[in-house]
mmCIF file with all atom_site columns, C-alpha atoms and ligand atoms in Angstrom:
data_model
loop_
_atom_site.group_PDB
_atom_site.id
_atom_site.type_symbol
_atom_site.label_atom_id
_atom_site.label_alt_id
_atom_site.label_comp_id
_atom_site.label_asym_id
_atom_site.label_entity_id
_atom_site.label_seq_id
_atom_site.pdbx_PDB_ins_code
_atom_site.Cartn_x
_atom_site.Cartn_y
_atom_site.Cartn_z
_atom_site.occupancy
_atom_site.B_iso_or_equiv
_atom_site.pdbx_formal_charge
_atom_site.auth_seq_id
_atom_site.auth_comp_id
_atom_site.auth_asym_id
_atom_site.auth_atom_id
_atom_site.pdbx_PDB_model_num
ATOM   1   C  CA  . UNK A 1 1   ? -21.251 -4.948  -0.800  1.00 0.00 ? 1   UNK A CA  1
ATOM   2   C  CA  . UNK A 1 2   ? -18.469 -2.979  -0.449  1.00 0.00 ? 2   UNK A CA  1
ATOM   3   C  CA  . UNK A 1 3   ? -18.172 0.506   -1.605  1.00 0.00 ? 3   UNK A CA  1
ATOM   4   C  CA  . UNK A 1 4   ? -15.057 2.698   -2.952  1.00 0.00 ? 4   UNK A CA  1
ATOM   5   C  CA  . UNK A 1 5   ? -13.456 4.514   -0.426  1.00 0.00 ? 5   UNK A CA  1
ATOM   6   C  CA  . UNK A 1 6   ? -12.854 8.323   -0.884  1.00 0.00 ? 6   UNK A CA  1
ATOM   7   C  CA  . UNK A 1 7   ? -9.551  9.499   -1.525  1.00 0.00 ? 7   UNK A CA  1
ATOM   8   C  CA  . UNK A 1 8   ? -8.555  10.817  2.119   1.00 0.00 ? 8   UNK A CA  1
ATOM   9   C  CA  . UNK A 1 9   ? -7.194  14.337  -0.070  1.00 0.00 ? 9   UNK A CA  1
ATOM   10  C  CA  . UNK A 1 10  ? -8.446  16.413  -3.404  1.00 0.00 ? 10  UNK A CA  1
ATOM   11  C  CA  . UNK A 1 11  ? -6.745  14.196  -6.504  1.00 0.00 ? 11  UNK A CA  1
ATOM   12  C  CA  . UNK A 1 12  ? -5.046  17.143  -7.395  1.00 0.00 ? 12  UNK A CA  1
ATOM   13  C  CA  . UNK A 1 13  ? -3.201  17.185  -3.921  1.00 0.00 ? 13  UNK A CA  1
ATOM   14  C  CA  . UNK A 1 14  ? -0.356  15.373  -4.471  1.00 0.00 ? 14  UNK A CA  1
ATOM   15  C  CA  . UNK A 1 15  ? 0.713   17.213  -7.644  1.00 0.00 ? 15  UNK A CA  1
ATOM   16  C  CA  . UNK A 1 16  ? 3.497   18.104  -9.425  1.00 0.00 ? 16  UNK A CA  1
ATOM   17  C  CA  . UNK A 1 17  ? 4.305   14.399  -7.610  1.00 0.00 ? 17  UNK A CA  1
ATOM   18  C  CA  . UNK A 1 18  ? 1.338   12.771  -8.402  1.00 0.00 ? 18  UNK A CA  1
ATOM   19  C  CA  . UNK A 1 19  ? -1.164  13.860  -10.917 1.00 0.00 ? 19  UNK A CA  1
ATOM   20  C  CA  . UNK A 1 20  ? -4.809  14.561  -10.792 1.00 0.00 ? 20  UNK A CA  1
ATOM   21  C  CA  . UNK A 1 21  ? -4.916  12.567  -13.940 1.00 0.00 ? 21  UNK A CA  1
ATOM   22  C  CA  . UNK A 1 22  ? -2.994  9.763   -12.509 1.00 0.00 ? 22  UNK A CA  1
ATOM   23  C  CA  . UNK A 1 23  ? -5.319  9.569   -9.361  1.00 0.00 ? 23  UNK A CA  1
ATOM   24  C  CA  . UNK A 1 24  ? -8.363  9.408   -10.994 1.00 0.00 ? 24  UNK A CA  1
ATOM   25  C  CA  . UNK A 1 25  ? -7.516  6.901   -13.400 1.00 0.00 ? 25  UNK A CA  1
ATOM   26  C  CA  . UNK A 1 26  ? -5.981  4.368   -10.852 1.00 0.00 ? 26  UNK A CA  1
ATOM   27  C  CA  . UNK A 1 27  ? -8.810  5.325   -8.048  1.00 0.00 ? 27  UNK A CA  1
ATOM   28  C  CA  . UNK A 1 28  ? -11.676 5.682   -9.941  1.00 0.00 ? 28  UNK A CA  1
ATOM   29  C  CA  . UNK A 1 29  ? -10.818 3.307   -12.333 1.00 0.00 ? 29  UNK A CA  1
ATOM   30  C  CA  . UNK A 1 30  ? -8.642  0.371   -11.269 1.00 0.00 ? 30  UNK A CA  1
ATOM   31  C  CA  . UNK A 1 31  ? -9.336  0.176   -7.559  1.00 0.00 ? 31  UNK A CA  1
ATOM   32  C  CA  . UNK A 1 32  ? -12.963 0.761   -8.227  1.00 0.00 ? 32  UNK A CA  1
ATOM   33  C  CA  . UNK A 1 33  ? -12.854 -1.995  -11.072 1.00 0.00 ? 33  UNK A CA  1
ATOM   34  C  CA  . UNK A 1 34  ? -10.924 -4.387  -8.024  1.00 0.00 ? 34  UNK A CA  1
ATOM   35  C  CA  . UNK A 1 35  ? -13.396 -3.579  -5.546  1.00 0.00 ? 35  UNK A CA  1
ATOM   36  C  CA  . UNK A 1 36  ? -16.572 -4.030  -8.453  1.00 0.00 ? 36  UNK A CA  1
ATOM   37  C  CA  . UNK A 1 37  ? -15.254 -7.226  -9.320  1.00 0.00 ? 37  UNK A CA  1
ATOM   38  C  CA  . UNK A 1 38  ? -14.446 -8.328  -5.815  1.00 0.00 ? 38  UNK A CA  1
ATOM   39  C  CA  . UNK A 1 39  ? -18.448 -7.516  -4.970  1.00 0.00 ? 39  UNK A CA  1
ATOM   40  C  CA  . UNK A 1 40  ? -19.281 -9.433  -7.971  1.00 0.00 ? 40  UNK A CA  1
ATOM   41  C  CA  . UNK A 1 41  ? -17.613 -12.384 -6.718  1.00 0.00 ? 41  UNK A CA  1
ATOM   42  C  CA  . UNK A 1 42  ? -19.187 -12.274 -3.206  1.00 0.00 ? 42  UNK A CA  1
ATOM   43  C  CA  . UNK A 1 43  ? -23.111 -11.749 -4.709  1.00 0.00 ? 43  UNK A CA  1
ATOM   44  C  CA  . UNK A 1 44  ? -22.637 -15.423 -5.450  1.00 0.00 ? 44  UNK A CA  1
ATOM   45  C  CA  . UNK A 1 45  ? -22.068 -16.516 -2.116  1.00 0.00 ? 45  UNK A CA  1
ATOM   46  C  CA  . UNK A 1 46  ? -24.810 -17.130 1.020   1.00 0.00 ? 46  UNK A CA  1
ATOM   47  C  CA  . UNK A 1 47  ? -22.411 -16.216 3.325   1.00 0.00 ? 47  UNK A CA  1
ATOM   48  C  CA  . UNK A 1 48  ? -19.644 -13.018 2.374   1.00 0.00 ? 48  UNK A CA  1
ATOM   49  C  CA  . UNK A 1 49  ? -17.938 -11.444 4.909   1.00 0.00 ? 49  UNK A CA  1
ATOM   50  C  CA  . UNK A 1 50  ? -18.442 -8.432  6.343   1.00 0.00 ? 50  UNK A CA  1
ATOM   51  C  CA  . UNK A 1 51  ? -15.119 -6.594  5.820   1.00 0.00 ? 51  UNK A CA  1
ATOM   52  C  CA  . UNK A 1 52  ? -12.956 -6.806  2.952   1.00 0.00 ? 52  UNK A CA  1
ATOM   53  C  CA  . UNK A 1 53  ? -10.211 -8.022  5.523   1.00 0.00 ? 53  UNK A CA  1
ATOM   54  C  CA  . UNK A 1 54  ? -12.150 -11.305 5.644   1.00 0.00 ? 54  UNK A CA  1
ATOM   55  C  CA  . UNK A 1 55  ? -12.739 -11.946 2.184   1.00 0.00 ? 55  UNK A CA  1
ATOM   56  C  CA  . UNK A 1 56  ? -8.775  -12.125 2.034   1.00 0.00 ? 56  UNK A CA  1
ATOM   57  C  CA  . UNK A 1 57  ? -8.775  -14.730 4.916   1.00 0.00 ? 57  UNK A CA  1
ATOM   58  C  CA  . UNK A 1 58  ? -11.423 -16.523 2.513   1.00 0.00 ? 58  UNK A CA  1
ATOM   59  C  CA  . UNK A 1 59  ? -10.216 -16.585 -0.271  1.00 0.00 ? 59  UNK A CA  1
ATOM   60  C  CA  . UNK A 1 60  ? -6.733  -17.798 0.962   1.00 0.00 ? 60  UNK A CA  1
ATOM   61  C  CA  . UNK A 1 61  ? -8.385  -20.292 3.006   1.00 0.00 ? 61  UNK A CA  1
ATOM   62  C  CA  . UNK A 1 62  ? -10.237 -21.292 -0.149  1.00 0.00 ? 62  UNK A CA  1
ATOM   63  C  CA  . UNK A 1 63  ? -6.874  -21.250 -2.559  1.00 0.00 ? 63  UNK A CA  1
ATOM   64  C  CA  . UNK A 1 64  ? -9.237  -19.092 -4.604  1.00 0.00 ? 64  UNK A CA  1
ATOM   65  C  CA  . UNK A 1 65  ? -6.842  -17.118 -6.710  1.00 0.00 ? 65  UNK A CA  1
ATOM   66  C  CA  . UNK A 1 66  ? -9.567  -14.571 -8.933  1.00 0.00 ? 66  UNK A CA  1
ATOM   67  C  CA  . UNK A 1 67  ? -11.254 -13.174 -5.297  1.00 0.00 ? 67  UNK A CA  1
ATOM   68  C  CA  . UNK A 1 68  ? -7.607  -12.934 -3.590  1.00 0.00 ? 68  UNK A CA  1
ATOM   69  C  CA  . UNK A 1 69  ? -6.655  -10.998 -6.116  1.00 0.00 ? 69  UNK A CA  1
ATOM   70  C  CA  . UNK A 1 70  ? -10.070 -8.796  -6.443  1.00 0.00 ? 70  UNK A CA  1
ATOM   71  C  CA  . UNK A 1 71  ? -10.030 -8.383  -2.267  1.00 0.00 ? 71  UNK A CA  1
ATOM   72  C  CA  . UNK A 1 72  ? -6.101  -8.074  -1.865  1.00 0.00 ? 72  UNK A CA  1
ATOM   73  C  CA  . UNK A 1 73  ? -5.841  -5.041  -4.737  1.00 0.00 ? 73  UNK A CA  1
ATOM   74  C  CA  . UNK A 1 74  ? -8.934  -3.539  -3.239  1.00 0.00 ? 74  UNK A CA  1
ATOM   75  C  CA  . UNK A 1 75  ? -6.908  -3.858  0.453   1.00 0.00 ? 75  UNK A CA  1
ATOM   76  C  CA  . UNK A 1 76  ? -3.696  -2.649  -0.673  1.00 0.00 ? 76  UNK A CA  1
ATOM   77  C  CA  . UNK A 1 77  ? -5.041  0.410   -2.878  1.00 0.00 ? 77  UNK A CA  1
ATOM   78  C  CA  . UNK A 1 78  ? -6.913  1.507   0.600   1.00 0.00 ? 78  UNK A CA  1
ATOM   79  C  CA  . UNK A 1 79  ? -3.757  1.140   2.259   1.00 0.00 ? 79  UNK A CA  1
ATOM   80  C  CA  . UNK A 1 80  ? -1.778  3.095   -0.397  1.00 0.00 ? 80  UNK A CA  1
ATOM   81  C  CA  . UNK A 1 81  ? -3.904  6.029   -0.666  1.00 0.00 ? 81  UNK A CA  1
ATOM   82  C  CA  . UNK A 1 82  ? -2.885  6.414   3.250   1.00 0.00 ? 82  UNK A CA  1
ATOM   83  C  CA  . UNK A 1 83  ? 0.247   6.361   2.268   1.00 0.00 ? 83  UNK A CA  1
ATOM   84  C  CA  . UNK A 1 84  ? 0.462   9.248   0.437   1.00 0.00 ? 84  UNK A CA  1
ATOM   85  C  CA  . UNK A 1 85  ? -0.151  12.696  1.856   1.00 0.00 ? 85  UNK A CA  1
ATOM   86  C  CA  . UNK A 1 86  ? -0.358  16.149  -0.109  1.00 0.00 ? 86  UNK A CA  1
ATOM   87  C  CA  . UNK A 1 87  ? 1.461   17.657  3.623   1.00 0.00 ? 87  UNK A CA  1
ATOM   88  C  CA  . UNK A 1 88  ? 5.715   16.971  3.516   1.00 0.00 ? 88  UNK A CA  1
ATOM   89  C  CA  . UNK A 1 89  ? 6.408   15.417  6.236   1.00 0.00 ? 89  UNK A CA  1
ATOM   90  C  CA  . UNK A 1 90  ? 10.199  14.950  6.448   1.00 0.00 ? 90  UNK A CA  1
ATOM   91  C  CA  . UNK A 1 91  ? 11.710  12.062  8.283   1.00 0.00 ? 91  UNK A CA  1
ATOM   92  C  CA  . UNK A 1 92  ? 9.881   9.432   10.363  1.00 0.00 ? 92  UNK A CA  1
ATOM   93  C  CA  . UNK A 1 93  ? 9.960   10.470  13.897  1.00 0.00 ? 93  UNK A CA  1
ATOM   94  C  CA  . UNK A 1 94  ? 10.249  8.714   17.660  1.00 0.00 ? 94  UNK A CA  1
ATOM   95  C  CA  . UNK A 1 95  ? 10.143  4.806   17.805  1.00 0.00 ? 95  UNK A CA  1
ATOM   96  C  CA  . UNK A 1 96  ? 9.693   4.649   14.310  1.00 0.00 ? 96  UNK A CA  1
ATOM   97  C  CA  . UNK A 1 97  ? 12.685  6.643   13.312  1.00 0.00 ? 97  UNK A CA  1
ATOM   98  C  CA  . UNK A 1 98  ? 15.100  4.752   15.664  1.00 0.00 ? 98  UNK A CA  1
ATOM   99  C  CA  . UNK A 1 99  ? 13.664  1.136   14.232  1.00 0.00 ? 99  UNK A CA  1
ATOM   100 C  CA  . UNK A 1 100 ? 14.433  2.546   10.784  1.00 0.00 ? 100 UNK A CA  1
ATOM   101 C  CA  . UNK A 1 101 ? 18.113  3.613   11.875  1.00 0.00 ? 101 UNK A CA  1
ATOM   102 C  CA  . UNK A 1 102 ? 18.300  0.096   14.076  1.00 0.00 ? 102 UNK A CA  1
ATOM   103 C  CA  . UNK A 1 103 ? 17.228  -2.140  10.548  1.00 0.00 ? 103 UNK A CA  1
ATOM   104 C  CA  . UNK A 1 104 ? 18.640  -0.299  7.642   1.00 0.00 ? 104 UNK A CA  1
ATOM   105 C  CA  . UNK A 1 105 ? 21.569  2.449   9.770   1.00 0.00 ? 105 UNK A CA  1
ATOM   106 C  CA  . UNK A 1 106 ? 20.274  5.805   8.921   1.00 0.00 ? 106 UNK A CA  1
ATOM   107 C  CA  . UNK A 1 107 ? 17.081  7.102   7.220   1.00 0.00 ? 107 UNK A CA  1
ATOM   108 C  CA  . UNK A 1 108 ? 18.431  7.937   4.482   1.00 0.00 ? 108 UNK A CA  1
ATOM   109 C  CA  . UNK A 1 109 ? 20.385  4.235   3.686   1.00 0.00 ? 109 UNK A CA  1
ATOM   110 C  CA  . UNK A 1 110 ? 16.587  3.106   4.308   1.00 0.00 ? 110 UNK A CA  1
ATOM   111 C  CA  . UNK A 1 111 ? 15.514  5.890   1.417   1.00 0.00 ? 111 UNK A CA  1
ATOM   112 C  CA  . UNK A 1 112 ? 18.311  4.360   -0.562  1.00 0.00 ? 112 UNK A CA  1
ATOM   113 C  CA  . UNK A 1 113 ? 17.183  0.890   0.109   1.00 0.00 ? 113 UNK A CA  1
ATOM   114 C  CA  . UNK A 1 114 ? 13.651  1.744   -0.601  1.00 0.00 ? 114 UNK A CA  1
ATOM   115 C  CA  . UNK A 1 115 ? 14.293  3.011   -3.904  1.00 0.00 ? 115 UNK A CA  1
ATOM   116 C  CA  . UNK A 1 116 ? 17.063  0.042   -5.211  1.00 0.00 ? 116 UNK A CA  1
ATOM   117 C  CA  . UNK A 1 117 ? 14.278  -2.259  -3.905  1.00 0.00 ? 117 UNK A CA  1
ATOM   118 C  CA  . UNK A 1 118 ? 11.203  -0.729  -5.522  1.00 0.00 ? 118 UNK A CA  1
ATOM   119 C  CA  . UNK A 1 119 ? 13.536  -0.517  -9.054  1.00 0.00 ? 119 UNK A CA  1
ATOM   120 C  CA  . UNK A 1 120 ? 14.657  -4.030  -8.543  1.00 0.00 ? 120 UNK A CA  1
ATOM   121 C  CA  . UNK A 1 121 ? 11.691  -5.422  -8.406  1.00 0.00 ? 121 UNK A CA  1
ATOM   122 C  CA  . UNK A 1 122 ? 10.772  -7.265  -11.686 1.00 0.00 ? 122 UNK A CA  1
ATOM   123 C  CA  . UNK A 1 123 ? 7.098   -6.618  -13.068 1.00 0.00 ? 123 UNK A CA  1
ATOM   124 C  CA  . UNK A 1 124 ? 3.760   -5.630  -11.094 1.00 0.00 ? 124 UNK A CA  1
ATOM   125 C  CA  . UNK A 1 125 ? 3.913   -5.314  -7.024  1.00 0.00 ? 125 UNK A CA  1
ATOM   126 C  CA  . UNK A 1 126 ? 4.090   -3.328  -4.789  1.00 0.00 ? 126 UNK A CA  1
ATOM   127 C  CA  . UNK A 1 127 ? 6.909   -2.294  -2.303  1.00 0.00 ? 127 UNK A CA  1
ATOM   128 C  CA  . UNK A 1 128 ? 5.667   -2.533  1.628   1.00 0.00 ? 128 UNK A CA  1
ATOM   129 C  CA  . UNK A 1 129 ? 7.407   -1.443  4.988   1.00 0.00 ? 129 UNK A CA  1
ATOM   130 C  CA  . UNK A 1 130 ? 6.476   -3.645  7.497   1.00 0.00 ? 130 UNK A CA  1
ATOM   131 C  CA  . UNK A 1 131 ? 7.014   -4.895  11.164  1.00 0.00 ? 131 UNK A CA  1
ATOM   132 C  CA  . UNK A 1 132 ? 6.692   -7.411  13.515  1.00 0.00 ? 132 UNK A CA  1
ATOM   133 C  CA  . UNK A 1 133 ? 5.038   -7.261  16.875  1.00 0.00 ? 133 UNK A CA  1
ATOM   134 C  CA  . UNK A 1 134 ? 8.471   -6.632  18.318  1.00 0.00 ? 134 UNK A CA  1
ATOM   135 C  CA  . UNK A 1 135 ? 8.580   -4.262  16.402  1.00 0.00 ? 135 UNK A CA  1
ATOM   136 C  CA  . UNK A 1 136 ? 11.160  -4.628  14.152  1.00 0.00 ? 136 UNK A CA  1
ATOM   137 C  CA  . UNK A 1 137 ? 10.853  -3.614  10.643  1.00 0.00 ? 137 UNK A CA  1
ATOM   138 C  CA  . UNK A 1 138 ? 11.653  -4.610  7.101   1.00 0.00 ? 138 UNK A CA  1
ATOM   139 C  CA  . UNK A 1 139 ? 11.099  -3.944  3.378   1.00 0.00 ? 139 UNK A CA  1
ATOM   140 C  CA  . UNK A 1 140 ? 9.390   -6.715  1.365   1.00 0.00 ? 140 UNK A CA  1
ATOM   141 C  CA  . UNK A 1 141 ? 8.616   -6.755  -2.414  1.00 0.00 ? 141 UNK A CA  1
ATOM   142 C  CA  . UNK A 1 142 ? 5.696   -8.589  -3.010  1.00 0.00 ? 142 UNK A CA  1
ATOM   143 C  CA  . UNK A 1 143 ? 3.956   -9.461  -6.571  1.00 0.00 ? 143 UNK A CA  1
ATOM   144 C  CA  . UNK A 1 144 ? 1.080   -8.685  -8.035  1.00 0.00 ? 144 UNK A CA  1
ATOM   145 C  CA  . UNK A 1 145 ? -1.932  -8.348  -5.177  1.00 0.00 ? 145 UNK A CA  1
ATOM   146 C  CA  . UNK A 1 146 ? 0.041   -10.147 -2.609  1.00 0.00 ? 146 UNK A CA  1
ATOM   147 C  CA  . UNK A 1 147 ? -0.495  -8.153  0.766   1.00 0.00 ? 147 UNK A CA  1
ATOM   148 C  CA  . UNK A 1 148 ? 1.583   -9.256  4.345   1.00 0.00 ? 148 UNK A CA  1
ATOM   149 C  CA  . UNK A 1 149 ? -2.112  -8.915  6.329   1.00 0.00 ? 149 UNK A CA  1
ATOM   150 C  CA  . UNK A 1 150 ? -2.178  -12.539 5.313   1.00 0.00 ? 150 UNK A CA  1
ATOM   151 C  CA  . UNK A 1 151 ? 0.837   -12.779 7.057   1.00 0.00 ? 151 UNK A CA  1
ATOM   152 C  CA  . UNK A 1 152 ? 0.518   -13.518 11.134  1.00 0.00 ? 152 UNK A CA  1
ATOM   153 C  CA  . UNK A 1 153 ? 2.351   -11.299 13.257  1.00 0.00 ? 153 UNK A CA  1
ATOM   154 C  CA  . UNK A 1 154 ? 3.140   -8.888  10.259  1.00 0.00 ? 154 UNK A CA  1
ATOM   155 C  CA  . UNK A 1 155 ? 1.577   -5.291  10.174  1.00 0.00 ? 155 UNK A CA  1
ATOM   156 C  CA  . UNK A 1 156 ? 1.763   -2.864  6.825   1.00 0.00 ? 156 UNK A CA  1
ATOM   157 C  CA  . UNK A 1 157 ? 3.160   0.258   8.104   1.00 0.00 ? 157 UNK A CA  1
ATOM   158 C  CA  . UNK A 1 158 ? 3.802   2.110   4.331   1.00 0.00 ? 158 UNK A CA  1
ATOM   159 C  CA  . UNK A 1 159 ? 3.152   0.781   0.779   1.00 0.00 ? 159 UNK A CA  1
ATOM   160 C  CA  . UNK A 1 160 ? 4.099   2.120   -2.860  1.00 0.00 ? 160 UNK A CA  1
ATOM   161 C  CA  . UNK A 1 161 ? 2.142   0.260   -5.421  1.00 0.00 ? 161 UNK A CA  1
ATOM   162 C  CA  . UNK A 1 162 ? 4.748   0.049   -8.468  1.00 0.00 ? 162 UNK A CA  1
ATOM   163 C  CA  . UNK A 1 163 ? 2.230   -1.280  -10.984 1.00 0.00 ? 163 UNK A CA  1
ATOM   164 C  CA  . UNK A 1 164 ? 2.692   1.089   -14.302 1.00 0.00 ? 164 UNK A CA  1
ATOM   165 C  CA  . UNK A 1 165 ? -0.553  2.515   -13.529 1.00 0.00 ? 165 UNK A CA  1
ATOM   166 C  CA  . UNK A 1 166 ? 0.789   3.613   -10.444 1.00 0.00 ? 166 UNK A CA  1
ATOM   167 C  CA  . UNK A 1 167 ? 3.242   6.114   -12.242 1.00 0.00 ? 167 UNK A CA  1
ATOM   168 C  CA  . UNK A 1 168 ? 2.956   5.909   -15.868 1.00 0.00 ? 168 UNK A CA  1
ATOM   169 C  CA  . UNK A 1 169 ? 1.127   8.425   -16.927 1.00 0.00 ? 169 UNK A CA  1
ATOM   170 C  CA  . UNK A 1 170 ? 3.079   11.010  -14.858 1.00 0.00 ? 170 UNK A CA  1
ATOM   171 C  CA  . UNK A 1 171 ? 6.636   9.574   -14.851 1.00 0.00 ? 171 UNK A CA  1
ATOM   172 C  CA  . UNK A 1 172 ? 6.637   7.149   -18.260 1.00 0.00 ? 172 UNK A CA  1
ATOM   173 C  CA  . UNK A 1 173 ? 9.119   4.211   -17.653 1.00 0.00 ? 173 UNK A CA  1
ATOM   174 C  CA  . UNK A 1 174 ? 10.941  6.130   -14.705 1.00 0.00 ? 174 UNK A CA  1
ATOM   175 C  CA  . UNK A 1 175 ? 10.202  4.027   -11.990 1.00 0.00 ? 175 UNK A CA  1
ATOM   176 C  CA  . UNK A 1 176 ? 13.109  5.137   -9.929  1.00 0.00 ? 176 UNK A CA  1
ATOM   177 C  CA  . UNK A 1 177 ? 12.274  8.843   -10.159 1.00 0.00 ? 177 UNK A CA  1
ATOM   178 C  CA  . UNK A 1 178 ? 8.652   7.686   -9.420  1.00 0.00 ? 178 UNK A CA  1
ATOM   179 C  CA  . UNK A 1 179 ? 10.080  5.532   -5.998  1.00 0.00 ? 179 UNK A CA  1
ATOM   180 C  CA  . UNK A 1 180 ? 12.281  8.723   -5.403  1.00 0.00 ? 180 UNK A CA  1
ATOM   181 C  CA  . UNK A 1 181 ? 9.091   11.284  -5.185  1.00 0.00 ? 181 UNK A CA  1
ATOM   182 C  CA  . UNK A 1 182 ? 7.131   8.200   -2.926  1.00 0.00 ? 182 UNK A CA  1
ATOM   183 C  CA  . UNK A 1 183 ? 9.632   8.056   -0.680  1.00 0.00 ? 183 UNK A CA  1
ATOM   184 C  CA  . UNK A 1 184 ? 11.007  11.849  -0.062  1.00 0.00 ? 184 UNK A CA  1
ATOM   185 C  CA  . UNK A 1 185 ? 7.895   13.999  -0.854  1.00 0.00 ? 185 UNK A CA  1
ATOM   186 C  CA  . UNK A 1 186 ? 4.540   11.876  -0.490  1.00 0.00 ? 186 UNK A CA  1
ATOM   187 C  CA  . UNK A 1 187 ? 5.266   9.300   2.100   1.00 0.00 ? 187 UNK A CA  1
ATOM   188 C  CA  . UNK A 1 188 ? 2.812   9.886   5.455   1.00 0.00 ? 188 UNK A CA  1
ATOM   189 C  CA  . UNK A 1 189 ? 5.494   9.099   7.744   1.00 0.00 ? 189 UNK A CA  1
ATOM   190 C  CA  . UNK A 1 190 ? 2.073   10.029  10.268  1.00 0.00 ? 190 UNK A CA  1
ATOM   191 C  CA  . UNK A 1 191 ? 0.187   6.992   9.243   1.00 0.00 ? 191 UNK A CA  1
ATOM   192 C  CA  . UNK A 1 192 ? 2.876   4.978   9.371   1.00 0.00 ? 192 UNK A CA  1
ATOM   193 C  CA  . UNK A 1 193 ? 4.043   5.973   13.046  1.00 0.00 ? 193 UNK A CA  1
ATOM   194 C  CA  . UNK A 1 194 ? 0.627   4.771   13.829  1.00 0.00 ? 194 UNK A CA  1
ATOM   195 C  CA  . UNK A 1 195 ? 0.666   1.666   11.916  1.00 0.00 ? 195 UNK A CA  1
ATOM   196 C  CA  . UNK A 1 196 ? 4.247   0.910   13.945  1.00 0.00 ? 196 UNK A CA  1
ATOM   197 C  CA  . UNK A 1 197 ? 2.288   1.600   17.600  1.00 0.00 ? 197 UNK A CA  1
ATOM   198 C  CA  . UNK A 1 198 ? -0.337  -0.448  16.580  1.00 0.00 ? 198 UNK A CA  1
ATOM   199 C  CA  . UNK A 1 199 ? 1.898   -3.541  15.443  1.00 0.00 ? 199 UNK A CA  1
ATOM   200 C  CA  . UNK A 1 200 ? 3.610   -3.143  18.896  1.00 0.00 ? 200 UNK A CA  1
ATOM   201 C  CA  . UNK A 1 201 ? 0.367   -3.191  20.630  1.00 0.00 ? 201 UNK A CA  1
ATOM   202 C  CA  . UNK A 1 202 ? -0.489  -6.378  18.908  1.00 0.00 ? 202 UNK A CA  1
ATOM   203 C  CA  . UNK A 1 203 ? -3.463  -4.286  17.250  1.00 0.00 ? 203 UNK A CA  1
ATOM   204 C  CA  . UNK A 1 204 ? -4.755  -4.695  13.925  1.00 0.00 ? 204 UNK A CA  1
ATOM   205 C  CA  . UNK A 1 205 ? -3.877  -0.845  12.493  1.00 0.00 ? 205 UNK A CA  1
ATOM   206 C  CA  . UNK A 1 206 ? -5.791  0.150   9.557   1.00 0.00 ? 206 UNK A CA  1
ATOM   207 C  CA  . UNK A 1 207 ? -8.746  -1.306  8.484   1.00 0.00 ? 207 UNK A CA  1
ATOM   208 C  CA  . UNK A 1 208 ? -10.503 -1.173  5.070   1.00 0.00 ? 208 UNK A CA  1
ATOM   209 C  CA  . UNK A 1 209 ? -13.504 1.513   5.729   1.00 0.00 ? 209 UNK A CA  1
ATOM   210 C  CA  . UNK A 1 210 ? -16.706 -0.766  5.887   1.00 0.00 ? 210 UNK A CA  1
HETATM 211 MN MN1 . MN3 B 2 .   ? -2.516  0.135   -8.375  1.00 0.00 ? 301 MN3 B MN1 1
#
């Protein structure tokens, strides 16, 4: 059974960005209800897998649409909470920084980009940075628990969830102003510079903690 992980900071961390109230609400109750649920779903079964990586595989293998769902959200809320960090970190730096200039022509079109992308997109999803093993990178919107580690080749380096409980109770209907704070206060620019050398290395990056 899977367990849910720690937030890697205090839930206060990220304030005035992100609220306490906001983080324990959408860690302690929605990703822990995803990764409940997902548990639920594997007691039935002789054979679960051991990381929560595999019961994605599964369940698309299986076309079975409740534990994608229950193993993707419990995936991509790890992921986000990487994401974030309560330490500014500026702009992307080294390889990462030029691939950003190379795909989108300065960081801050690919802030712009970021933000019309994460406002454009209709409903619940979430907003991922992503490269291939060449290393080239891209933005895709993707609905509801859909997560690119179920595409081959494709490695998460950044993710905003833009559910409404991602930024609701902090920022009302503001999604943009939410997407603005994401992108140009909280973003670990870090993590992802080590999601980008691990793409490159044809390694798997982050993995949910077992
Ligand atoms: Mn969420």
């Amino acid at each position: 059974m899977f367990k849910l992980p720690d937030l890697p900071y205090d839930a206060a961390a990220l304030e005035p960005h992100m609220s306490a109230a906001t983080l324990n609400t959408h860690h302690g109750k929605h990703h822990a209800a995803y990764i409940k649920n997902m548990n639920a779903a594997l007691a039935e079964r002789s054979d679960p897998p051991d990381t929560v990586e595999g019961v994605v595989q599964l369940a698309v293998r299986e076309n079975n649409k409740k534990l994608f769902n229950n193993a993707a959200q419990s995936w991509n809320h790890g992921f986000f909470w990487e994401s974030l960090t309560p330490t500014p970190q500026g702009d992307p730096q080294g390889d990462l920084k030029l691939a950003l200039e190379k795909a989108f022509g300065s960081i801050a079109d690919f802030r712009e980009q970021f933000k019309t992308q994460g406002a454009g997109h209709f409903a619940s999803g979430w907003v991922w940075l992503v490269s291939d093993k060449s290393g080239v990178v891209k933005l895709v919107d993707l609905h509801d628990a859909d997560t690119p580690i179920v595409e081959i080749g494709t490695t998460p380096l950044l993710v905003c969830d833009v559910w409404e409980h991602a930024y609701y109770i902090d920022y009302k209907n503001e999604r943009p102003r939410f997407l603005a704070a994401f992108i140009e206060q909280l973003a670990n620019w870090r993590f992802a510079e080590a999601q980008y050398d691990a793409a490159r290395k044809g390694e798997g990056g982050w993995k949910f903690p077992t």
